[in-house]
Coordinates of C-alpha atoms in Angstrom, one line a residue:
Chain A
M218 CA -17.0 11.1 25.8
E219 CA -18.5 8.2 27.4
I220 CA -17.1 6.5 24.3
L221 CA -13.7 6.0 25.6
V222 CA -15.1 3.6 27.9
I223 CA -15.4 1.4 25.2
L224 CA -12.9 2.2 22.8
V225 CA -10.0 2.3 25.2
P226 CA -10.8 -1.2 26.6
L227 CA -11.6 -2.1 22.8
A228 CA -7.8 -0.7 21.9
L229 CA -6.4 -2.7 24.5
M230 CA -7.8 -6.1 24.0
L231 CA -6.7 -5.6 20.2
G232 CA -3.3 -5.0 21.6
L233 CA -3.5 -7.8 23.8
A234 CA -4.9 -9.8 20.9
G235 CA -1.5 -9.4 19.5
L236 CA 0.5 -10.2 22.4
V237 CA -1.4 -13.2 22.8
A238 CA -0.8 -14.2 19.0
F239 CA 3.1 -13.1 19.2
L240 CA 3.2 -15.4 22.5
W241 CA 1.5 -18.1 20.6
S242 CA 3.7 -18.0 17.4
L243 CA 6.5 -18.3 19.7
R244 CA 5.4 -21.2 21.6
S245 CA 4.4 -23.2 18.2
G246 CA 7.9 -23.1 17.1
Q247 CA 7.2 -20.2 14.3
Y248 CA 10.7 -18.7 15.1
D249 CA 12.9 -21.8 14.8
D250 CA 14.2 -21.3 11.2
L251 CA 13.9 -17.7 10.5
E252 CA 16.5 -18.3 7.7
G253 CA 14.9 -20.8 6.1
A254 CA 11.9 -18.9 5.3
A255 CA 13.5 -15.7 3.9
W256 CA 15.6 -18.3 1.7
R257 CA 12.5 -20.0 0.5
A258 CA 10.9 -16.8 -0.7
I259 CA 13.3 -16.5 -3.1
A260 CA 13.7 -19.6 -4.2
D261 CA 11.6 -18.8 -7.3
D262 CA 11.0 -20.7 -10.6
D263 CA 14.6 -19.8 -11.8
P264 CA 17.1 -20.1 -9.7
P265 CA 20.3 -17.3 -9.0
Q266 CA 22.6 -17.6 -11.6
E267 CA 25.4 -16.7 -9.4
A268 CA 26.2 -16.9 -5.9
P269 CA 24.2 -14.9 -3.6
A270 CA 26.2 -11.7 -2.7
K271 CA 28.3 -12.0 0.8
R272 CA 27.5 -9.8 3.5
Chain B
M734 CA 22.2 -25.8 -7.2
T735 CA 22.3 -28.8 -4.7
E736 CA 22.1 -26.1 -1.8
T737 CA 19.2 -23.9 -3.4
L738 CA 17.4 -27.7 -3.6
Q739 CA 18.0 -28.2 0.3
L740 CA 16.8 -24.7 1.3
R741 CA 13.5 -25.4 -0.7
G742 CA 12.5 -28.1 1.6
R743 CA 9.2 -29.2 0.8
F744 CA 9.0 -26.9 -2.0
T745 CA 11.6 -29.3 -3.8
G746 CA 9.9 -30.2 -6.7
V747 CA 6.9 -27.6 -6.9
D748 CA 6.6 -25.7 -9.8
L749 CA 5.4 -23.0 -8.4
D750 CA 4.1 -21.3 -11.8
Q751 CA 1.9 -24.5 -11.6
L752 CA 0.3 -23.3 -8.4
V753 CA -0.8 -19.6 -9.6
D754 CA -3.8 -19.1 -11.2
W755 CA -3.2 -16.7 -13.8
R756 CA -6.7 -16.1 -15.3
V757 CA -7.4 -14.2 -11.9
V758 CA -3.9 -12.1 -11.6
R759 CA -4.6 -10.9 -15.1
T760 CA -7.9 -10.2 -14.1
W761 CA -7.1 -8.5 -11.4
L762 CA -4.3 -6.2 -12.3
Y763 CA -6.2 -5.1 -15.6
L764 CA -8.8 -3.6 -13.1
G765 CA -6.1 -2.4 -10.7
M766 CA -4.2 -0.6 -14.3
F767 CA -7.9 1.0 -14.9
W768 CA -7.9 2.3 -11.2
L769 CA -4.6 3.6 -11.7
M770 CA -5.3 5.6 -14.9
V771 CA -8.8 6.8 -13.6
T772 CA -8.6 8.0 -9.8
P773 CA -5.2 9.7 -9.7
S774 CA -6.3 11.7 -12.2
I775 CA -8.7 12.9 -10.4
G776 CA -6.9 14.2 -8.3
V777 CA -5.0 16.6 -10.7
A778 CA -8.1 17.3 -12.0
L779 CA -8.8 18.8 -8.7
S780 CA -5.9 20.3 -7.6
G781 CA -6.5 22.9 -10.4
L782 CA -9.7 24.2 -8.6
F783 CA -7.2 26.0 -6.5
N784 CA -5.7 27.8 -8.7
Y785 CA -8.7 28.1 -10.9
P786 CA -11.6 28.0 -9.0
D787 CA -14.4 28.1 -11.3
Y788 CA -12.7 26.0 -14.1
L789 CA -15.2 22.8 -13.5
G790 CA -18.1 25.2 -13.8
T791 CA -20.4 25.8 -11.1
T792 CA -22.0 22.2 -11.5
L793 CA -22.6 21.2 -7.5
G794 CA -21.2 17.5 -8.4
L795 CA -18.0 19.2 -9.7
T796 CA -17.2 21.0 -6.5
F797 CA -14.0 19.9 -4.5
G798 CA -16.3 18.6 -1.6
R799 CA -18.1 16.3 -3.8
L800 CA -14.8 15.1 -6.1
R801 CA -12.7 14.9 -3.3
P802 CA -13.9 11.7 -1.9
V803 CA -13.7 10.2 -5.5
H804 CA -10.2 10.9 -5.5
V805 CA -9.0 9.3 -2.1
N806 CA -11.9 6.1 -2.0
G807 CA -10.6 5.6 -5.7
V808 CA -7.1 5.5 -4.9
I809 CA -7.1 3.4 -2.0
F810 CA -9.6 0.9 -2.6
G811 CA -9.3 1.0 -6.7
A812 CA -5.6 1.9 -7.6
F813 CA -3.9 0.7 -4.5
S814 CA -6.4 -2.5 -3.2
T815 CA -6.7 -3.8 -6.6
L816 CA -3.6 -4.2 -7.8
F817 CA -2.5 -5.4 -4.1
I818 CA -5.1 -8.2 -4.3
G819 CA -4.1 -9.2 -7.5
E820 CA -0.8 -9.5 -6.6
C821 CA -1.7 -11.7 -3.6
Y822 CA -3.2 -14.3 -6.2
Y823 CA 0.5 -14.6 -7.6
L824 CA 2.8 -14.5 -4.6
V825 CA 0.5 -16.2 -1.7
P826 CA 0.6 -19.5 -3.7
R827 CA 4.3 -19.3 -4.6
L828 CA 4.8 -18.2 -0.5
C829 CA 2.6 -21.2 0.7
G830 CA 3.8 -23.9 -1.8
V831 CA -0.2 -24.9 -2.6
R832 CA -3.1 -23.6 -4.6
V833 CA -5.8 -20.8 -3.5
P834 CA -8.7 -22.9 -3.2
W835 CA -12.0 -22.0 -4.7
S836 CA -9.9 -19.6 -7.3
Q837 CA -12.6 -20.0 -10.0
W838 CA -14.6 -17.3 -7.8
A839 CA -11.7 -14.7 -8.1
V840 CA -12.3 -13.4 -11.4
P841 CA -16.0 -12.7 -10.6
L842 CA -14.7 -11.3 -7.2
A843 CA -12.4 -8.8 -8.8
W844 CA -15.5 -7.6 -11.1
V845 CA -18.0 -7.3 -8.2
W846 CA -15.2 -5.4 -6.5
S847 CA -14.6 -2.8 -9.4
I848 CA -18.1 -2.6 -10.5
A849 CA -19.2 -1.8 -6.6
L850 CA -16.6 0.6 -6.4
L851 CA -17.1 2.3 -9.4
A852 CA -20.8 2.8 -8.7
G853 CA -20.0 4.0 -5.6
L854 CA -17.4 6.8 -6.8
I855 CA -20.0 7.8 -9.5
S856 CA -22.6 8.1 -7.0
L857 CA -20.4 10.5 -4.5
P858 CA -20.5 13.7 -6.6
F859 CA -24.6 13.0 -6.7
G860 CA -24.1 13.8 -2.7
T861 CA -24.4 9.9 -1.5
N862 CA -21.9 10.6 1.3
H863 CA -21.4 9.3 4.7
G864 CA -19.8 11.9 5.9
L865 CA -17.0 9.8 7.5
E866 CA -13.6 10.3 6.0
A867 CA -12.5 7.4 4.0
G868 CA -15.5 5.4 5.0
E869 CA -18.0 8.1 2.3
L870 CA -18.9 5.3 -0.2
P871 CA -22.6 4.3 0.2
L872 CA -24.1 1.2 1.7
F873 CA -24.9 -0.3 -2.0
A874 CA -21.2 -0.1 -2.5
E875 CA -19.8 -1.3 1.1
I876 CA -22.0 -4.2 1.0
P877 CA -20.4 -6.0 -2.1
M878 CA -17.0 -4.6 -1.4
F879 CA -16.7 -6.1 2.5
I880 CA -18.3 -9.4 0.8
V881 CA -15.2 -9.5 -1.6
V882 CA -12.7 -8.7 1.1
A883 CA -13.9 -11.4 3.3
A884 CA -14.2 -13.9 0.7
A885 CA -10.5 -13.1 -0.5
T886 CA -9.8 -13.3 3.4
A887 CA -11.1 -16.6 3.4
Q888 CA -9.3 -17.7 0.4
F889 CA -6.1 -16.7 1.7
L890 CA -6.3 -17.8 5.2
M891 CA -7.3 -21.4 3.8
T892 CA -4.4 -21.3 1.6
V893 CA -2.1 -20.2 4.2
A894 CA -3.6 -23.2 6.2
Q895 CA -2.8 -25.6 4.1
R896 CA 1.3 -24.3 3.2
L897 CA 3.9 -26.7 2.9
E898 CA 6.3 -25.6 5.4
P899 CA 5.0 -24.4 8.9
Q900 CA 7.4 -21.3 9.5
L901 CA 5.4 -18.4 7.8
Y902 CA 7.6 -15.8 5.9
V903 CA 6.8 -12.4 7.4
A904 CA 4.7 -11.1 3.8
L905 CA 2.3 -13.7 5.0
W906 CA 2.3 -12.6 8.8
Y907 CA 1.6 -9.0 7.2
L908 CA -0.9 -10.9 4.9
I909 CA -3.2 -12.7 7.6
A910 CA -2.8 -9.5 9.4
A911 CA -3.9 -7.2 6.8
F912 CA -7.0 -9.0 5.9
I913 CA -8.2 -10.1 9.3
W914 CA -8.0 -6.4 10.6
T915 CA -9.6 -5.0 7.4
T916 CA -12.6 -7.5 7.8
M917 CA -13.4 -6.3 10.9
N918 CA -12.7 -2.7 10.5
L919 CA -15.0 -2.6 7.4
V920 CA -17.7 -3.6 9.6
L921 CA -16.9 -0.9 11.7
G922 CA -16.9 1.6 9.6
S923 CA -19.0 0.7 7.0
F924 CA -21.7 -0.9 8.9
I925 CA -21.8 0.2 12.2
L926 CA -20.5 3.8 12.9
P927 CA -22.4 5.7 10.2
Y928 CA -25.7 4.2 11.9
T929 CA -24.9 4.6 15.6
I930 CA -22.8 7.1 17.1
S931 CA -23.0 10.8 16.5
G932 CA -20.6 13.5 17.6
I933 CA -17.7 13.5 19.5
N934 CA -17.8 9.7 20.4
S935 CA -17.8 9.2 16.2
A936 CA -15.3 11.6 16.1
A937 CA -13.0 9.3 18.2
F938 CA -14.0 5.8 16.8
H939 CA -13.5 7.3 13.5
G940 CA -10.0 8.0 14.5
L941 CA -9.9 4.4 15.2
Y942 CA -11.3 3.3 11.5
I943 CA -9.4 5.8 9.6
H944 CA -6.5 4.7 11.2
Y945 CA -7.2 1.1 10.3
I946 CA -7.5 2.2 6.7
V947 CA -4.3 3.3 6.5
G948 CA -2.3 1.4 9.2
L949 CA -4.2 -1.7 8.9
W950 CA -5.2 -2.1 5.8
I951 CA -2.2 0.1 3.3
T952 CA 0.5 -0.3 5.6
P953 CA 0.6 -4.0 6.0
A954 CA -1.1 -4.6 2.5
G955 CA 2.1 -2.7 1.3
Y956 CA 4.4 -4.8 3.3
V957 CA 3.2 -7.6 2.1
L958 CA 4.2 -6.5 -1.8
I959 CA 7.7 -4.9 -0.5
Y960 CA 8.7 -8.1 1.6
Y961 CA 8.0 -10.7 -1.4
F962 CA 8.7 -8.5 -4.2
L963 CA 12.3 -6.9 -3.2
P964 CA 13.9 -9.9 -2.2
V965 CA 12.6 -11.8 -5.5
S966 CA 13.6 -9.1 -7.8
V967 CA 16.7 -8.3 -6.5
R968 CA 17.7 -12.2 -5.8
N969 CA 18.8 -11.7 -2.2
P970 CA 17.3 -13.3 0.8
L971 CA 15.4 -10.7 3.0
Y972 CA 18.4 -9.3 5.4
A973 CA 17.0 -9.8 8.8
H974 CA 13.8 -11.9 9.0
K975 CA 13.9 -11.5 12.6
L976 CA 14.1 -7.7 12.5
S977 CA 11.4 -7.8 10.0
L978 CA 9.0 -9.9 12.4
V979 CA 9.9 -7.0 15.5
G980 CA 8.7 -4.9 13.0
F981 CA 5.5 -6.8 12.5
W982 CA 4.8 -7.3 16.2
S983 CA 5.4 -3.7 16.9
L984 CA 2.9 -2.5 14.5
A985 CA 0.3 -4.9 15.8
L986 CA 0.7 -3.9 19.3
F987 CA 0.9 0.2 18.6
Y988 CA -1.4 0.6 15.9
P989 CA -4.8 0.2 17.4
F990 CA -4.3 3.2 19.9
V991 CA -2.7 5.8 17.6
G992 CA -6.0 7.0 15.7
I993 CA -7.1 9.8 18.1
H994 CA -4.0 11.6 16.9
H995 CA -6.5 12.8 14.1
Y996 CA -8.1 14.7 16.6
L997 CA -5.7 16.2 19.0
Y998 CA -7.0 19.6 20.3
S999 CA -10.6 18.3 20.4
P1000 CA -13.2 18.0 23.1
I1001 CA -11.1 14.3 23.3
A1002 CA -9.7 13.6 26.6
D1003 CA -6.4 14.9 27.0
W1004 CA -5.1 11.4 28.3
A1005 CA -6.6 9.8 25.4
E1006 CA -4.8 12.3 23.0
T1007 CA -1.3 11.7 24.6
L1008 CA -1.8 8.1 24.6
A1009 CA -2.3 8.1 20.6
I1010 CA 0.9 10.6 20.5
V1011 CA 3.1 8.1 22.4
T1012 CA 2.2 5.1 20.7
S1013 CA 2.7 7.2 17.1
M1014 CA 6.1 8.1 18.1
L1015 CA 6.8 4.4 19.2
L1016 CA 5.6 4.0 15.3
I1017 CA 8.8 4.6 14.3
I1018 CA 10.0 1.4 15.6
P1019 CA 8.5 -0.6 12.8
V1020 CA 9.4 2.2 10.2
W1021 CA 12.8 2.0 10.6
T1022 CA 13.1 -2.2 11.1
V1023 CA 11.3 -2.3 7.5
L1024 CA 13.9 0.5 6.2
V1025 CA 17.2 -1.2 7.6
N1026 CA 15.6 -4.5 6.0
F1027 CA 15.1 -2.9 2.9
F1028 CA 18.4 -1.5 2.5
G1029 CA 20.0 -4.4 3.6
T1030 CA 18.5 -6.5 1.3
V1031 CA 19.6 -4.8 -1.8
H1032 CA 22.8 -4.3 -0.2
G1033 CA 25.6 -6.0 -2.6
R1034 CA 23.0 -6.0 -5.6
W1035 CA 23.3 -2.0 -6.2
D1036 CA 25.4 -2.7 -9.3
G1037 CA 22.8 -2.9 -12.4
F1038 CA 20.3 -1.7 -10.1
G1039 CA 19.2 1.0 -12.5
K1040 CA 18.1 -1.9 -14.8
N1041 CA 15.9 -3.4 -12.5
L1042 CA 13.0 -1.7 -12.8
P1043 CA 10.6 -3.3 -10.1
A1044 CA 13.5 -2.8 -7.7
K1045 CA 13.6 0.6 -8.2
F1046 CA 10.0 1.4 -7.5
L1047 CA 10.4 -0.6 -4.7
I1048 CA 13.6 1.1 -3.0
M1049 CA 12.0 4.8 -4.6
G1050 CA 8.9 3.5 -2.5
S1051 CA 10.9 3.1 0.6
L1052 CA 12.9 6.7 0.3
M1053 CA 9.2 8.4 0.6
Y1054 CA 7.9 6.1 3.2
L1055 CA 11.1 7.6 5.3
A1056 CA 10.1 10.9 4.6
G1057 CA 6.5 10.4 4.7
C1058 CA 6.2 8.3 8.1
F1059 CA 8.8 11.0 9.6
Q1060 CA 6.0 13.5 8.7
G1061 CA 3.2 11.2 10.0
S1062 CA 5.0 10.6 13.9
V1063 CA 6.0 14.5 14.3
E1064 CA 2.9 15.8 13.1
A1065 CA 1.5 13.6 16.2
L1066 CA 3.1 15.6 18.3
R1067 CA 1.3 18.7 19.6
S1068 CA 3.7 21.5 18.8
I1069 CA 3.8 20.2 15.4
Q1070 CA -0.1 19.6 15.0
Q1071 CA -0.6 23.3 15.7
P1072 CA 0.8 25.0 12.5
T1073 CA 0.2 21.9 10.5
H1074 CA -3.5 21.0 11.1
F1075 CA -5.9 21.9 8.1
S1076 CA -2.8 22.9 6.0
D1077 CA -1.3 21.3 3.1
F1078 CA 1.5 19.6 5.0
V1079 CA -1.2 16.9 5.9
I1080 CA -1.7 16.7 2.3
S1081 CA 2.2 16.3 1.7
H1082 CA 2.1 13.2 4.1
S1083 CA -0.7 12.0 2.8
H1084 CA 0.4 11.6 -1.2
L1085 CA 4.2 10.7 0.1
T1086 CA 2.6 7.5 2.1
V1087 CA -0.3 6.4 0.3
F1088 CA 1.2 7.2 -3.5
G1089 CA 4.8 7.7 -3.1
T1090 CA 4.8 4.5 -1.0
F1091 CA 2.1 2.2 -1.1
V1092 CA 1.0 2.6 -4.8
V1093 CA 4.5 3.0 -6.1
W1094 CA 5.4 -0.3 -4.0
A1095 CA 2.0 -2.0 -5.9
M1096 CA 3.6 -0.6 -9.2
G1097 CA 7.2 -2.1 -8.4
G1098 CA 5.2 -5.6 -7.8
L1099 CA 2.9 -5.0 -11.3
V1100 CA 6.0 -4.4 -13.3
Y1101 CA 7.2 -7.5 -11.8
V1102 CA 4.4 -9.7 -12.3
W1103 CA 3.0 -8.5 -15.4
P1104 CA 5.8 -10.0 -17.8
R1105 CA 5.6 -12.8 -16.2
V1106 CA 1.3 -13.1 -16.4
C1107 CA 2.2 -12.7 -20.1
G1108 CA 5.1 -14.7 -20.3
R1109 CA 7.6 -12.4 -21.9
E1110 CA 9.8 -9.6 -21.2
L1111 CA 8.6 -6.0 -20.6
W1112 CA 7.9 -4.4 -24.0
S1113 CA 10.3 -1.4 -23.6
F1114 CA 12.8 -0.9 -20.6
A1115 CA 13.6 2.6 -21.8
L1116 CA 9.9 3.7 -21.1
G1117 CA 9.6 1.7 -18.1
N1118 CA 12.2 3.8 -16.8
W1119 CA 10.9 7.5 -18.2
A1120 CA 7.5 6.2 -16.3
F1121 CA 9.6 5.6 -13.6
W1122 CA 11.4 8.8 -13.3
L1123 CA 8.1 11.0 -14.5
I1124 CA 6.6 9.3 -11.1
T1125 CA 9.6 10.2 -8.9
V1126 CA 10.3 13.3 -9.7
G1127 CA 6.4 14.0 -9.6
I1128 CA 5.6 12.5 -6.1
S1129 CA 9.2 14.1 -4.7
T1130 CA 8.2 17.7 -6.0
M1131 CA 4.5 17.3 -4.8
G1132 CA 6.0 16.3 -1.3
L1133 CA 8.5 18.8 -1.0
V1134 CA 6.0 21.8 -1.8
L1135 CA 3.2 20.9 0.0
T1136 CA 5.6 20.6 3.1
A1137 CA 7.0 23.9 2.4
A1138 CA 3.2 25.6 1.9
G1139 CA 2.0 23.9 4.8
L1140 CA 4.4 25.4 7.1
Q1141 CA 4.6 28.5 5.4
Q1142 CA 0.7 29.0 5.6
G1143 CA 0.5 27.0 9.0
F1144 CA 2.9 29.6 10.9
E1145 CA 1.3 32.1 8.8
W1146 CA -2.2 31.6 10.3
M1147 CA -0.5 31.0 14.1
N1148 CA 1.0 34.8 13.6
G1149 CA -2.1 36.0 13.0
T1150 CA -1.9 37.0 9.4
E1151 CA -4.8 37.7 7.6
W1152 CA -6.3 34.3 6.0
V1153 CA -6.9 36.0 2.4
D1154 CA -2.9 36.9 2.1
T1155 CA -1.6 33.5 3.1
V1156 CA -4.2 32.1 0.6
V1157 CA -2.7 34.0 -2.3
R1158 CA 0.9 33.0 -1.0
M1159 CA -0.2 29.7 -1.7
R1160 CA -0.9 30.0 -5.3
P1161 CA 2.8 29.0 -6.7
Y1162 CA 2.9 26.2 -4.5
W1163 CA -0.3 25.0 -6.0
L1164 CA 0.9 25.1 -9.4
V1165 CA 3.6 23.4 -8.8
R1166 CA 1.4 20.7 -7.0
T1167 CA -0.5 20.5 -10.7
L1168 CA 1.9 20.6 -12.5
S1169 CA 3.9 17.7 -10.5
G1170 CA 0.6 15.8 -10.4
I1171 CA 0.3 15.6 -14.0
S1172 CA 4.2 14.6 -14.0
M1173 CA 2.8 11.8 -12.0
D1174 CA -0.1 10.8 -14.1
T1175 CA 1.9 10.7 -17.2
G1176 CA 4.4 8.4 -15.6
M1177 CA 1.6 6.2 -14.9
S1178 CA 0.2 6.3 -18.3
L1179 CA 3.2 5.4 -19.8
L1180 CA 3.4 2.4 -17.4
V1181 CA 0.3 1.1 -18.3
I1182 CA 0.8 1.7 -22.3
N1183 CA 4.2 -0.4 -21.9
L1184 CA 2.1 -2.8 -19.8
M1185 CA -0.3 -3.0 -22.2
M1186 CA 2.0 -3.5 -25.2
T1187 CA 4.1 -6.3 -23.2
A1188 CA 0.2 -8.3 -23.3
L1189 CA -0.3 -7.4 -26.9
T1190 CA 2.9 -7.9 -28.5
R1191 CA 4.4 -11.3 -29.8
P1192 CA 1.2 -13.4 -28.7
T1193 CA 2.4 -16.8 -29.9
E1194 CA 6.1 -16.7 -28.5
A1195 CA 6.6 -19.0 -25.4
R1196 CA 7.9 -17.4 -22.3
E1197 CA 11.4 -16.0 -21.7
V1198 CA 13.2 -16.5 -18.8
A1199 CA 13.9 -12.8 -17.1
P1200 CA 17.5 -12.0 -17.4
A1201 CA 19.4 -11.4 -14.2
P1202 CA 19.6 -7.6 -12.8
G1203 CA 22.4 -5.9 -14.7
V1204 CA 21.4 -7.5 -17.8
A1205 CA 20.5 -5.4 -20.6
P1206 CA 16.6 -6.4 -21.3
V1207 CA 15.7 -8.0 -24.3
P1208 CA 14.6 -5.5 -27.1
A1209 CA 11.3 -5.2 -28.3
G1210 CA 11.7 -7.1 -31.4
G1211 CA 13.6 -10.4 -29.2
S1212 CA 17.2 -11.0 -28.9
A1213 CA 19.2 -11.2 -32.2
Q1214 CA 19.4 -15.1 -32.6

């Protein structure tokens, strides 16, 4: 059971690493243009033949 | 049109088809289709043992215990992972706007991956097994497979580092995470865990490893596929990119803790189990965010949806995901774990998620990419539709019968029913399970036949533009001109 001494801090560190990565991405302007990123993903070789559906 | 150009930003003038190394994609997908034909079928062969325990003879190598890891590892690392990595070589350059570096290495990587896996799987019936679930493969398979994952990770990270637009699309977030987590996790599961720690300590760590395989490889890898292929196949932008990123970061935060829910009521400390239960329930957040997003993305595109084969696979997989993940989260509760542990309920959960969701999403991506690899339309929509429905009916039936079987048997055990009596009452369920497996296998065979015919017919004709959803597909001989 003594493995929990390693396991729990390890899991906490991994969770923390996720948090740090998130805060970094927040500061580096990753979320400034969310719509643009979504649109670029579908801007494929053949453009849509009709206007995108209105929501 | 001008609007499209503005939206493309720095992608303007970039021919995305030129960025893809088609030989790499083709090699990985061919090998993926090989695995798709082989490893799920081993599961069907195995399921026959439940009703007819002697039909494979008495050879030790053909017993359930020896063959089960062949099926599980074969589906995870063969059918799913090979298709996934192949599809990544298609979508990563398109999302980044740059080529994948060192792509001449990616073809040998595909062969190393598949040959190592094949050698490992063949050795399992002979008894080379670490005894570590989802980490059974012997060292001579694990070392090359680790090298392939590490090399692919390096390739994709280099591509992402050189991307044209700084903002990452959600599929790339998941891709980065899946590859980095898995490279680390394979070190743990392949090289550290089997040799260093034993007993209950090993179990606690193994919970971490196995849940990372399903949660930090299969899950984010599947998300990469659907977040890319669903918007492009229905030609709608993702419903809410912000929401998808909430899902991503909550996955990254909660997943490291859930592993121990595989070992409730074990000697592992109660508080550690409780932590795993709480985070397992919190995982409902990423599940619901992705589902809201998928159905929102298809919104407004439902007319003609029936003709859109890739999107059909992706949405069917999403419905299975809803069911499978609900099972997964409630299974982690102690009161549900009590009747369901060791029962077929767990098998229902693993099939609805690994097959029903992730292999199905990989097949959706395959149906989307393969005609583009071959530069022509899918050979037969009708055959593709048959494949889709055989797979759908098969996996739905399997999910239902195994859930029912598991709950019935589990509660009978809790009520002290004679064990053998509970087994006898499982037989009709198991028969239906085998039949539904046959249905899924038939569907996958038809799918692969369809894709092979796509590759083989009309080799001289130039690439045709894919029709918009709702338009009938071009028949086999080409449209009347």
